[in-house]
Amino acid sequence: NAGVTQTPKFQVLKTGQSMTLQCAQDMNHEYMSWYRQDPGMGLRLIHYSVGAGITDQGEVPNGYNVSRSTTEDFPLRLLSAAPSQTSVYFCASRVESGRVYEQYFGPGTRLTVT
Amino acid sequence: AQSVTQLGSHVSVSEGALVLLRCNYSSSVPPYLFWYVQYPNQGLQLLLKYTTGATLVKGINGFEAEFKKSETSFHLTKPSAHMSDAAEYFCAVSPQTGANNLFFGTGTRLTVIP
């Protein structure tokens, strides 16, 4: 059981390039989400998904696309990278049992856009 | 709308001293409440959570937090700081309705002085 995995760990992009951050979980969790972490701003929700085929926007969705074709995978796409997207990106999945749930985070992807 | 405020972006304590990290939320309905810890270059790990029931919640590594509805607070404490407690701590809230997304505070970096 690997939990939540993210690739790559580090990435440098030039402005205007596109890329996909990969996220996978092997815990059969329905809910998955993407956050970005910036100094002094905590973690902000980008997009989330409550199950395969269902996605929705979070607090800061502009410049990012997501899709959820399987329960396991939830990739985050940057179509045209901008320096403002330099950040650390965390993927998470959530287990739910009634009103009790717990979110598991991946190790993060550190992205620099020059 | 949910929001969470962490007072003090940096807190320093001596080894063996009391740790107190403050968190206040604003919500018309008490949300679910969480504390996460992030060690350098790692993802987030759940310390403890409050969803319902007893207002004093015990977590891992000797931490605990008390939900005080009248003060809209969920402060994190530990009686005696250890060097290994040095990390960044995030308070997070989640509404009890909808997708139950997590909204994070801006974080408090704890330094433990030997």
Short mmCIF file of C-alpha atoms in Angstrom, two decimals:
data_model
loop_
_atom_site.label_atom_id
_atom_site.label_comp_id
_atom_site.label_asym_id
_atom_site.label_seq_id
_atom_site.Cartn_x
_atom_site.Cartn_y
_atom_site.Cartn_z
CA ASN A 1 0.00 0.00 0.00
CA ALA A 2 1.92 3.05 -1.28
CA GLY A 3 -0.69 5.62 -0.18
CA VAL A 4 -0.68 8.82 -2.25
CA THR A 5 2.13 9.14 -4.76
CA GLN A 6 3.11 12.17 -6.81
CA THR A 7 5.46 12.59 -9.76
CA PRO A 8 7.70 14.35 -10.46
CA LYS A 9 9.22 15.54 -7.17
CA PHE A 10 10.82 18.57 -8.80
CA GLN A 11 10.14 20.35 -12.09
CA VAL A 12 11.40 23.50 -13.77
CA LEU A 13 9.33 24.96 -16.60
CA LYS A 14 9.68 27.97 -18.84
CA THR A 15 6.81 30.42 -19.10
CA GLY A 16 4.24 29.16 -21.58
CA GLN A 17 5.18 25.48 -21.35
CA SER A 18 2.61 22.89 -20.39
CA MET A 19 2.91 19.91 -18.14
CA THR A 20 0.95 17.41 -16.09
CA LEU A 21 1.53 16.67 -12.43
CA GLN A 22 0.66 13.09 -11.69
CA CYS A 23 -1.14 11.84 -8.59
CA ALA A 24 -2.19 8.32 -7.77
CA GLN A 25 -3.60 6.53 -4.74
CA ASP A 26 -4.08 2.86 -4.07
CA MET A 27 -6.53 3.13 -1.18
CA ASN A 28 -9.70 3.19 -3.31
CA HIS A 29 -10.63 6.63 -2.01
CA GLU A 30 -13.41 8.39 -3.87
CA TYR A 31 -12.38 11.94 -2.91
CA MET A 32 -9.14 13.43 -4.20
CA SER A 33 -7.88 16.99 -4.29
CA TRP A 34 -5.01 19.27 -5.32
CA TYR A 35 -3.54 22.06 -3.21
CA ARG A 36 -0.80 24.56 -3.76
CA GLN A 37 1.37 25.78 -0.91
CA ASP A 38 2.95 29.21 -0.96
CA PRO A 39 4.96 30.91 1.82
CA GLY A 40 2.71 32.72 4.28
CA MET A 41 -0.46 31.54 2.56
CA GLY A 42 -0.91 28.01 3.80
CA LEU A 43 -2.47 25.49 1.43
CA ARG A 44 -5.10 26.56 -1.03
CA LEU A 45 -7.47 24.19 -2.77
CA ILE A 46 -7.14 24.15 -6.58
CA HIS A 47 -9.53 21.41 -7.73
CA TYR A 48 -11.18 18.40 -6.20
CA SER A 49 -13.04 15.30 -7.25
CA VAL A 50 -15.66 13.29 -5.37
CA GLY A 51 -15.38 10.31 -7.70
CA ALA A 52 -14.43 9.14 -11.17
CA GLY A 53 -15.88 11.47 -13.79
CA ILE A 54 -16.71 14.23 -11.28
CA THR A 55 -14.50 17.26 -10.68
CA ASP A 56 -15.07 20.73 -9.31
CA GLN A 57 -13.18 23.95 -8.69
CA GLY A 58 -11.62 24.97 -5.41
CA GLU A 59 -10.38 28.37 -4.25
CA VAL A 60 -7.70 28.97 -6.92
CA PRO A 61 -8.60 27.01 -10.09
CA ASN A 62 -7.46 29.49 -12.75
CA GLY A 63 -4.66 28.17 -14.96
CA TYR A 64 -5.22 24.54 -13.98
CA ASN A 65 -7.26 21.70 -15.45
CA VAL A 66 -8.09 18.32 -13.96
CA SER A 67 -9.85 15.14 -15.00
CA ARG A 68 -10.71 11.94 -13.16
CA SER A 69 -11.10 8.97 -15.46
CA THR A 70 -10.28 6.37 -12.79
CA THR A 71 -10.60 6.18 -9.01
CA GLU A 72 -6.84 5.85 -8.67
CA ASP A 73 -5.54 8.79 -10.71
CA PHE A 74 -6.11 12.54 -10.52
CA PRO A 75 -3.68 14.46 -12.76
CA LEU A 76 -3.29 18.24 -12.63
CA ARG A 77 -2.55 20.01 -15.90
CA LEU A 78 -0.91 23.38 -16.41
CA LEU A 79 -1.75 24.42 -19.96
CA SER A 80 0.50 27.50 -20.15
CA ALA A 81 2.75 27.88 -17.15
CA ALA A 82 3.24 31.29 -15.57
CA PRO A 83 5.75 32.41 -12.91
CA SER A 84 2.82 32.89 -10.52
CA GLN A 85 2.37 29.11 -10.60
CA THR A 86 5.75 28.56 -8.95
CA SER A 87 4.73 26.66 -5.83
CA VAL A 88 4.70 23.33 -4.06
CA TYR A 89 1.77 21.18 -5.13
CA PHE A 90 0.19 18.56 -2.91
CA CYS A 91 -2.29 15.91 -3.90
CA ALA A 92 -4.51 14.33 -1.28
CA SER A 93 -7.11 11.61 -1.02
CA ARG A 94 -9.69 11.09 1.67
CA VAL A 95 -11.21 8.13 3.44
CA GLU A 96 -14.74 8.57 4.76
CA SER A 97 -16.70 6.62 7.30
CA GLY A 98 -19.94 8.36 8.17
CA ARG A 99 -19.09 11.75 9.63
CA VAL A 100 -15.50 10.77 10.28
CA TYR A 101 -12.93 11.21 7.54
CA GLU A 102 -9.21 11.67 7.18
CA GLN A 103 -7.20 13.21 4.37
CA TYR A 104 -3.89 11.68 3.27
CA PHE A 105 -1.34 13.87 1.52
CA GLY A 106 1.29 12.98 -1.04
CA PRO A 107 4.92 14.10 -0.67
CA GLY A 108 4.50 17.10 -2.99
CA THR A 109 5.86 18.39 -6.29
CA ARG A 110 8.05 21.49 -6.22
CA LEU A 111 7.46 23.47 -9.40
CA THR A 112 9.49 26.45 -10.58
CA VAL A 113 8.37 28.50 -13.59
CA THR A 114 11.01 30.82 -15.02
CA ALA B 1 -17.70 30.97 3.83
CA GLN B 2 -15.14 29.17 5.92
CA SER B 3 -12.01 30.87 7.16
CA VAL B 4 -9.39 30.04 9.71
CA THR B 5 -6.89 32.32 11.40
CA GLN B 6 -3.66 31.25 13.00
CA LEU B 7 -2.19 33.88 15.27
CA GLY B 8 1.57 34.05 15.05
CA SER B 9 3.42 32.86 11.97
CA HIS B 10 6.43 31.98 14.12
CA VAL B 11 6.49 30.66 17.68
CA SER B 12 9.64 29.84 19.65
CA VAL B 13 9.67 27.83 22.86
CA SER B 14 12.39 26.31 24.99
CA GLU B 15 12.73 22.57 25.15
CA GLY B 16 10.46 21.32 27.93
CA ALA B 17 8.22 24.39 27.86
CA LEU B 18 4.53 24.50 27.04
CA VAL B 19 3.59 24.69 23.38
CA LEU B 20 0.51 26.76 22.52
CA LEU B 21 -0.46 27.36 18.89
CA ARG B 22 -3.59 29.39 18.32
CA CYS B 23 -6.37 28.80 15.81
CA ASN B 24 -9.69 30.60 15.41
CA TYR B 25 -12.34 29.89 12.82
CA SER B 26 -15.22 31.86 11.44
CA SER B 27 -18.29 29.96 10.46
CA SER B 28 -21.99 30.27 11.16
CA VAL B 29 -22.09 26.55 11.93
CA PRO B 30 -19.21 24.91 13.81
CA PRO B 31 -17.11 23.07 11.25
CA TYR B 32 -14.97 20.01 11.58
CA LEU B 33 -11.53 21.06 12.84
CA PHE B 34 -8.09 19.65 12.20
CA TRP B 35 -4.44 20.21 13.02
CA TYR B 36 -1.75 19.05 10.59
CA VAL B 37 2.03 19.05 10.98
CA GLN B 38 4.56 19.43 8.18
CA TYR B 39 8.20 18.55 8.70
CA PRO B 40 10.76 20.09 6.33
CA ASN B 41 10.43 18.92 2.73
CA GLN B 42 7.61 16.55 3.58
CA GLY B 43 3.87 16.34 3.09
CA LEU B 44 1.27 17.00 5.75
CA GLN B 45 0.46 14.59 8.54
CA LEU B 46 -2.73 14.65 10.58
CA LEU B 47 -2.12 15.42 14.27
CA LEU B 48 -5.70 15.38 15.48
CA LYS B 49 -9.27 16.21 14.53
CA TYR B 50 -12.54 17.26 16.07
CA THR B 51 -15.81 16.25 14.44
CA THR B 52 -18.25 15.68 17.28
CA GLY B 53 -18.36 14.57 20.90
CA ALA B 54 -15.69 15.36 23.49
CA THR B 55 -14.29 18.84 22.99
CA LEU B 56 -10.80 17.95 24.22
CA VAL B 57 -9.11 15.94 21.52
CA LYS B 58 -5.87 14.04 21.95
CA GLY B 59 -3.59 13.45 19.01
CA ILE B 60 -0.26 11.94 18.17
CA ASN B 61 3.09 12.92 19.69
CA GLY B 62 1.48 14.21 22.91
CA PHE B 63 -0.48 17.04 21.30
CA GLU B 64 -4.04 17.91 22.18
CA ALA B 65 -6.54 20.59 21.24
CA GLU B 66 -9.75 21.88 22.75
CA PHE B 67 -12.76 22.98 20.75
CA LYS B 68 -14.36 26.04 22.35
CA LYS B 69 -17.52 26.99 20.53
CA SER B 70 -18.03 30.19 22.51
CA GLU B 71 -14.57 31.41 21.50
CA THR B 72 -14.62 29.85 17.99
CA SER B 73 -11.20 28.46 18.82
CA PHE B 74 -9.29 25.21 18.46
CA HIS B 75 -5.87 25.88 20.01
CA LEU B 76 -3.15 23.22 19.93
CA THR B 77 -1.12 22.48 23.04
CA LYS B 78 1.61 20.20 24.27
CA PRO B 79 2.79 20.31 27.89
CA SER B 80 6.48 19.86 27.18
CA ALA B 81 8.18 20.70 23.88
CA HIS B 82 10.70 18.33 22.36
CA MET B 83 13.30 19.19 19.76
CA SER B 84 11.55 16.86 17.33
CA ASP B 85 8.41 19.06 17.51
CA ALA B 86 10.09 21.73 15.38
CA ALA B 87 7.93 21.92 12.26
CA GLU B 88 5.17 23.93 10.64
CA TYR B 89 1.67 23.45 11.99
CA PHE B 90 -1.52 24.08 10.08
CA CYS B 91 -5.01 24.45 11.43
CA ALA B 92 -7.75 23.48 8.98
CA VAL B 93 -11.53 23.57 8.91
CA SER B 94 -14.11 21.73 6.91
CA PRO B 95 -17.81 22.55 6.71
CA GLN B 96 -20.19 19.81 7.73
CA THR B 97 -22.03 20.06 4.41
CA GLY B 98 -21.25 19.82 0.75
CA ALA B 99 -18.00 18.25 -0.30
CA ASN B 100 -16.42 18.85 3.12
CA ASN B 101 -13.37 20.48 1.53
CA LEU B 102 -10.51 21.40 3.81
CA PHE B 103 -9.56 25.06 4.21
CA PHE B 104 -6.20 25.79 5.79
CA GLY B 105 -4.79 28.55 7.91
CA THR B 106 -1.54 30.20 6.94
CA GLY B 107 0.53 28.06 9.28
CA THR B 108 2.69 28.55 12.35
CA ARG B 109 6.35 27.61 12.32
CA LEU B 110 7.42 26.22 15.67
CA THR B 111 11.04 26.52 16.73
CA VAL B 112 12.27 24.62 19.80
CA ILE B 113 15.30 26.12 21.53
CA PRO B 114 17.61 23.68 23.31
#
